[in-house]
Each structure stands twice: as structure tokens, then as C-alpha cells.
PDB file of C-alpha atoms in Angstrom:
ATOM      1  CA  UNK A  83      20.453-277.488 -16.441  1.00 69.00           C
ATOM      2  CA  UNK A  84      21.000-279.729 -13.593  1.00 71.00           C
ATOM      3  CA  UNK A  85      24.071-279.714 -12.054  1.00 70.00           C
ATOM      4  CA  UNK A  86      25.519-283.381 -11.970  1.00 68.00           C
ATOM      5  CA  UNK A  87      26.353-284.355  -8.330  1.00 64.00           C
ATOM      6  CA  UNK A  88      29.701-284.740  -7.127  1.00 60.00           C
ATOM      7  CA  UNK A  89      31.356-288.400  -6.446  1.00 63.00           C
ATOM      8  CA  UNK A  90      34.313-288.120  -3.653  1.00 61.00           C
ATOM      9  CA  UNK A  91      36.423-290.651  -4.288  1.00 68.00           C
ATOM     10  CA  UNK A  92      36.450-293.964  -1.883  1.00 83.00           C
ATOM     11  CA  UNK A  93      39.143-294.506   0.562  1.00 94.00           C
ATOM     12  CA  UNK A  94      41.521-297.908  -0.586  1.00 96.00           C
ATOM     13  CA  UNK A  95      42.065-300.068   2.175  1.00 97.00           C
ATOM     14  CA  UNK A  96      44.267-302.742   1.492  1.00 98.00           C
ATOM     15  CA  UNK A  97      43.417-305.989   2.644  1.00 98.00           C
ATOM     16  CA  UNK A  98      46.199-308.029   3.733  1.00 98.00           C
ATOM     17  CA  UNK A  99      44.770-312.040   4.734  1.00 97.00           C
ATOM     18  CA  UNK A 100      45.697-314.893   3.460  1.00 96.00           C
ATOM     19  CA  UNK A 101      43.025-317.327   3.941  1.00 96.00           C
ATOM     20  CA  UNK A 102      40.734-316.613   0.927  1.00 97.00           C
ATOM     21  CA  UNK A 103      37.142-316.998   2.710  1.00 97.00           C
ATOM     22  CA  UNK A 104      38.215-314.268   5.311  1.00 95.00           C
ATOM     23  CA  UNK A 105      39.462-312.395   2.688  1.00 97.00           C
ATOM     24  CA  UNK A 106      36.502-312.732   0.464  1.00 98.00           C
ATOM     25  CA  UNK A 107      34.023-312.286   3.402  1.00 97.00           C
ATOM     26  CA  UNK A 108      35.640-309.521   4.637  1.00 98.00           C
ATOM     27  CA  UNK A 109      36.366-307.214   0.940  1.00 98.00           C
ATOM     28  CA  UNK A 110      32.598-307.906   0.877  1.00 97.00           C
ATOM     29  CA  UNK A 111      31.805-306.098   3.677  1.00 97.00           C
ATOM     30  CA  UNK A 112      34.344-303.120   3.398  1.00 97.00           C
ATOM     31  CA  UNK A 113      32.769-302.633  -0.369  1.00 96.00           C
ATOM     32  CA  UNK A 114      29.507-302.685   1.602  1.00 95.00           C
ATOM     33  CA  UNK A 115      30.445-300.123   4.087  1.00 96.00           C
ATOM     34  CA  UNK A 116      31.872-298.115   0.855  1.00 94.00           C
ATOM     35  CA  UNK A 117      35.644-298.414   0.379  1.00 96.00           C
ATOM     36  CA  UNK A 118      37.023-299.884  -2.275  1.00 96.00           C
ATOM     37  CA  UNK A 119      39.732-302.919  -1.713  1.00 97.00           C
ATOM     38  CA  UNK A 120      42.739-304.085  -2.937  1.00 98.00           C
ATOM     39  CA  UNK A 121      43.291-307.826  -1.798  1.00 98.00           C
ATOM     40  CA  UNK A 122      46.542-309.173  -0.972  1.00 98.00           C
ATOM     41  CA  UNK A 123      47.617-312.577   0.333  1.00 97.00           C
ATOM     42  CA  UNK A 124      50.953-312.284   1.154  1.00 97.00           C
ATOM     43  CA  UNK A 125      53.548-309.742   2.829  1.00 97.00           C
ATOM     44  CA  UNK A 126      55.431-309.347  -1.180  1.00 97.00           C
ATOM     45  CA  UNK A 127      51.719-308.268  -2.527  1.00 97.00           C
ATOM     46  CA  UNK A 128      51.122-305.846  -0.028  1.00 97.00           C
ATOM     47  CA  UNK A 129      54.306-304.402  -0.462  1.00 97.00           C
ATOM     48  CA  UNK A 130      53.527-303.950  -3.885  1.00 97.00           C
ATOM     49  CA  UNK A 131      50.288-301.942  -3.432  1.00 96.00           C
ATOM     50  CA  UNK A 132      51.009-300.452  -0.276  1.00 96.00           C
ATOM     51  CA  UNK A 133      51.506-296.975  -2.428  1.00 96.00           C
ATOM     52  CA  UNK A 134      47.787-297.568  -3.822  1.00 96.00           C
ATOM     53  CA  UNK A 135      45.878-297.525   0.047  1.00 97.00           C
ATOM     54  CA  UNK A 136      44.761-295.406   2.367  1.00 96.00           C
ATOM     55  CA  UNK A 137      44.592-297.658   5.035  1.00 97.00           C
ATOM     56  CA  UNK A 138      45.584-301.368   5.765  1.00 98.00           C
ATOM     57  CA  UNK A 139      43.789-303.920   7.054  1.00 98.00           C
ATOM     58  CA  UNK A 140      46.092-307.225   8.015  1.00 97.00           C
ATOM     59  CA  UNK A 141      46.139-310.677   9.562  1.00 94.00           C
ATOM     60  CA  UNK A 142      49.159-311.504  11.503  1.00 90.00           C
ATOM     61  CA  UNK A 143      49.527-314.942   9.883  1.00 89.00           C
ATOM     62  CA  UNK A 144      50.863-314.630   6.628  1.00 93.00           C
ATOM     63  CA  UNK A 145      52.720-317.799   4.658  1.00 92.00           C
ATOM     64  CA  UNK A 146      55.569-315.778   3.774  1.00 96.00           C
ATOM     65  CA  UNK A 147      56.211-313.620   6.482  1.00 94.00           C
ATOM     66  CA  UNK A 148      55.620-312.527   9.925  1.00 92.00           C
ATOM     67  CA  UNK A 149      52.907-309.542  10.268  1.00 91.00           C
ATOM     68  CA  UNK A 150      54.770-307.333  12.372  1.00 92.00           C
ATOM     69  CA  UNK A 151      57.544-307.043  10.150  1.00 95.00           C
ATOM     70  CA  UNK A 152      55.086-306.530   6.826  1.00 97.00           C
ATOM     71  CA  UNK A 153      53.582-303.579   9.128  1.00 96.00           C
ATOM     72  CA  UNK A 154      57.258-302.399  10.082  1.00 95.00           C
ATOM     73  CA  UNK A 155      57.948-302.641   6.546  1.00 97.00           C
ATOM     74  CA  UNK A 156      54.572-300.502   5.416  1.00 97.00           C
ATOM     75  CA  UNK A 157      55.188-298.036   8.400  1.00 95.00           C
ATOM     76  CA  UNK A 158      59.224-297.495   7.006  1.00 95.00           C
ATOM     77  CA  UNK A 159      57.635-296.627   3.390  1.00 94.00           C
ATOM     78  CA  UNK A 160      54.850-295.033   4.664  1.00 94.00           C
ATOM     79  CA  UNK A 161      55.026-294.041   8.210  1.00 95.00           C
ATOM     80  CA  UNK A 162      51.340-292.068   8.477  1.00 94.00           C
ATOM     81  CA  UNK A 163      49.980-294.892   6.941  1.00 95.00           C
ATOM     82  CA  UNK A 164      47.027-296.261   9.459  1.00 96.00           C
ATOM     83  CA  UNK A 165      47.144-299.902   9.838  1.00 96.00           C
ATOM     84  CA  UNK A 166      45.052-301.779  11.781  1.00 96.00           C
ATOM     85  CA  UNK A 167      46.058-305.654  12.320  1.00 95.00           C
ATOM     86  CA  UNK A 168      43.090-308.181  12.521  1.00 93.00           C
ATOM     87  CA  UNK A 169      44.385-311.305  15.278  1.00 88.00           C
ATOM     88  CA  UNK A 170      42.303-313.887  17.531  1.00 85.00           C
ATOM     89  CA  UNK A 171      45.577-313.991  19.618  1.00 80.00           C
ATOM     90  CA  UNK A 172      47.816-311.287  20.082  1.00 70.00           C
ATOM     91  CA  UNK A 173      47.053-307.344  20.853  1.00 77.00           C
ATOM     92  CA  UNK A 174      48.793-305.112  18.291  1.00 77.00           C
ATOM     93  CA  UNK A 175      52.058-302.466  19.568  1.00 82.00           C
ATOM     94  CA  UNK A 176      51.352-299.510  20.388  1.00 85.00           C
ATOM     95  CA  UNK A 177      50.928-296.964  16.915  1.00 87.00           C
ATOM     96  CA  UNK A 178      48.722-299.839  15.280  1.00 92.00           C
ATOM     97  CA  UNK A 179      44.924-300.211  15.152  1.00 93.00           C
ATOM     98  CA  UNK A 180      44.317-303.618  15.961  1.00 92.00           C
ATOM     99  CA  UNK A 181      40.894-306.102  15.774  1.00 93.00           C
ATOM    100  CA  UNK A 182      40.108-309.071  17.628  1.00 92.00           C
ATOM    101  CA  UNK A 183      39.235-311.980  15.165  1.00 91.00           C
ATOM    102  CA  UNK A 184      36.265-313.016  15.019  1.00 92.00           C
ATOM    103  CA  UNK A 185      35.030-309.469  14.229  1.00 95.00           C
ATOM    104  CA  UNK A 186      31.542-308.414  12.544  1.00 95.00           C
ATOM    105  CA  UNK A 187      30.695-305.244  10.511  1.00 97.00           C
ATOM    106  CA  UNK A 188      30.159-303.327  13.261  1.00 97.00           C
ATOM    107  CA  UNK A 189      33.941-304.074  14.711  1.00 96.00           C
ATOM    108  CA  UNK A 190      35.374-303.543  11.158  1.00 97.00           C
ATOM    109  CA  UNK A 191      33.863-300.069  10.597  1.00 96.00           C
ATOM    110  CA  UNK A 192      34.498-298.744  14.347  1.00 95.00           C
ATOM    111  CA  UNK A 193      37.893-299.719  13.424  1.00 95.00           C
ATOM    112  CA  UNK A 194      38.245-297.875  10.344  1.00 95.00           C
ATOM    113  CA  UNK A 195      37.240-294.671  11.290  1.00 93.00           C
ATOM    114  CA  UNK A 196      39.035-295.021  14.324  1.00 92.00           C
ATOM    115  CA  UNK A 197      42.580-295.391  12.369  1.00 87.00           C
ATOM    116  CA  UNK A 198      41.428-293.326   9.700  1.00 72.00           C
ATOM    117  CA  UNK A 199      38.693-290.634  10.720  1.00 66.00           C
ATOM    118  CA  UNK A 200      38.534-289.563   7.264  1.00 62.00           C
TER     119      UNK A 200
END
């Protein structure tokens, strides 16, 4: 008998953006490049499924409220939690990933296994 080959599970990265053709575009490609996603569009949802990721992925802009404190927030409950925050405009602080918007797959993946070499 054959022996059945092994699945390792996918990291979660948690997708933090609230316009919904970024965050459409971009869950695409992270499913493409083999995570799996959970999609949030606000700081409250991401604080809800922070617990489920293995990495974050968020936009700066968020409706209800500013990025750095969601990340300050996700690095209190979960301080070795890699996030990396996506921004045309500002360079994250120091102990963040960060990624210039507009990025393409090839930013998004260096990214990833930059903040989370796993």
C-alpha cells in the first residue's frame, strides 16, 4: 500500500485592508502563493482573529482606527507576532515589516518570508 502523502498545514496571514478591491486582489494572490487568508476590514475584526494568524498583513488607513495603534494593539496580545504594514506613504517603526503600496507578487512574497521565514 501506498503511503498517502503528507499535507503541512498553510500559514494564516491575516489581511487587514479596508478597501475591498485591494483586499480582494491581494487574498488572491497570497492563496496563490499558498497561504490561506483571513480578511478583515477594520482594526475591531482584526482584533478578533488576530489569535487565528500567523502573520499580518495591514494597510495603515483603516475607517475605524489608526494602523499603528491596531499593530500596537496585535503586538501587546501577541508580541512575536510578524506584521508587516502595506503604505504608499509612510515607512513602518522599527520591529514591523513594512511594503510600499503599489506592490506586486513578487514584493508581497519577499515580504512574507522576510517577516516570517517559516
Amino acid at each position: 500500500e501506498q503511503p498517502r502523502p503528507v499535507t503541512l498545514p498553510r500559514r494564516v496571514v491575516l489581511l487587514v485592508e479596508d478597501d475591498p478591491l485591494i483586499r480582494l486582489t491581494t487574498a488572491d494572490t497570497l492563496i496563490d502563493l499558498g497561504y490561506a487568508v483571513i480578511e478583515a476590514e477594520d482594526g475591531a475584526t482584526a482584533l478578533a482573529c488576530a489569535a487565528q494568524a500567523d502573520v499580518v498583513v495591514m494597510d495603515l488607513g483603516l475607517p475605524d482606527m489608526p494602523g499603528l495603534d491596531l499593530a500596537a494593539a496585535l503586538r501587546d496580545s501577541r508580541p512575536a507576532l510578524p506584521i508587516i504594514i502595506a503604505s504608499g506613504q509612510a515607512h513602518a517603526p522599527d520591529g514591523y515589516g513594512w511594503l510600499g503600496k503599489p506592490f506586486g507578487t513578487a514584493e508581497l512574497k519577499a515580504a512574507l518570508e522576510q517577516a516570517d521565514p517559516q
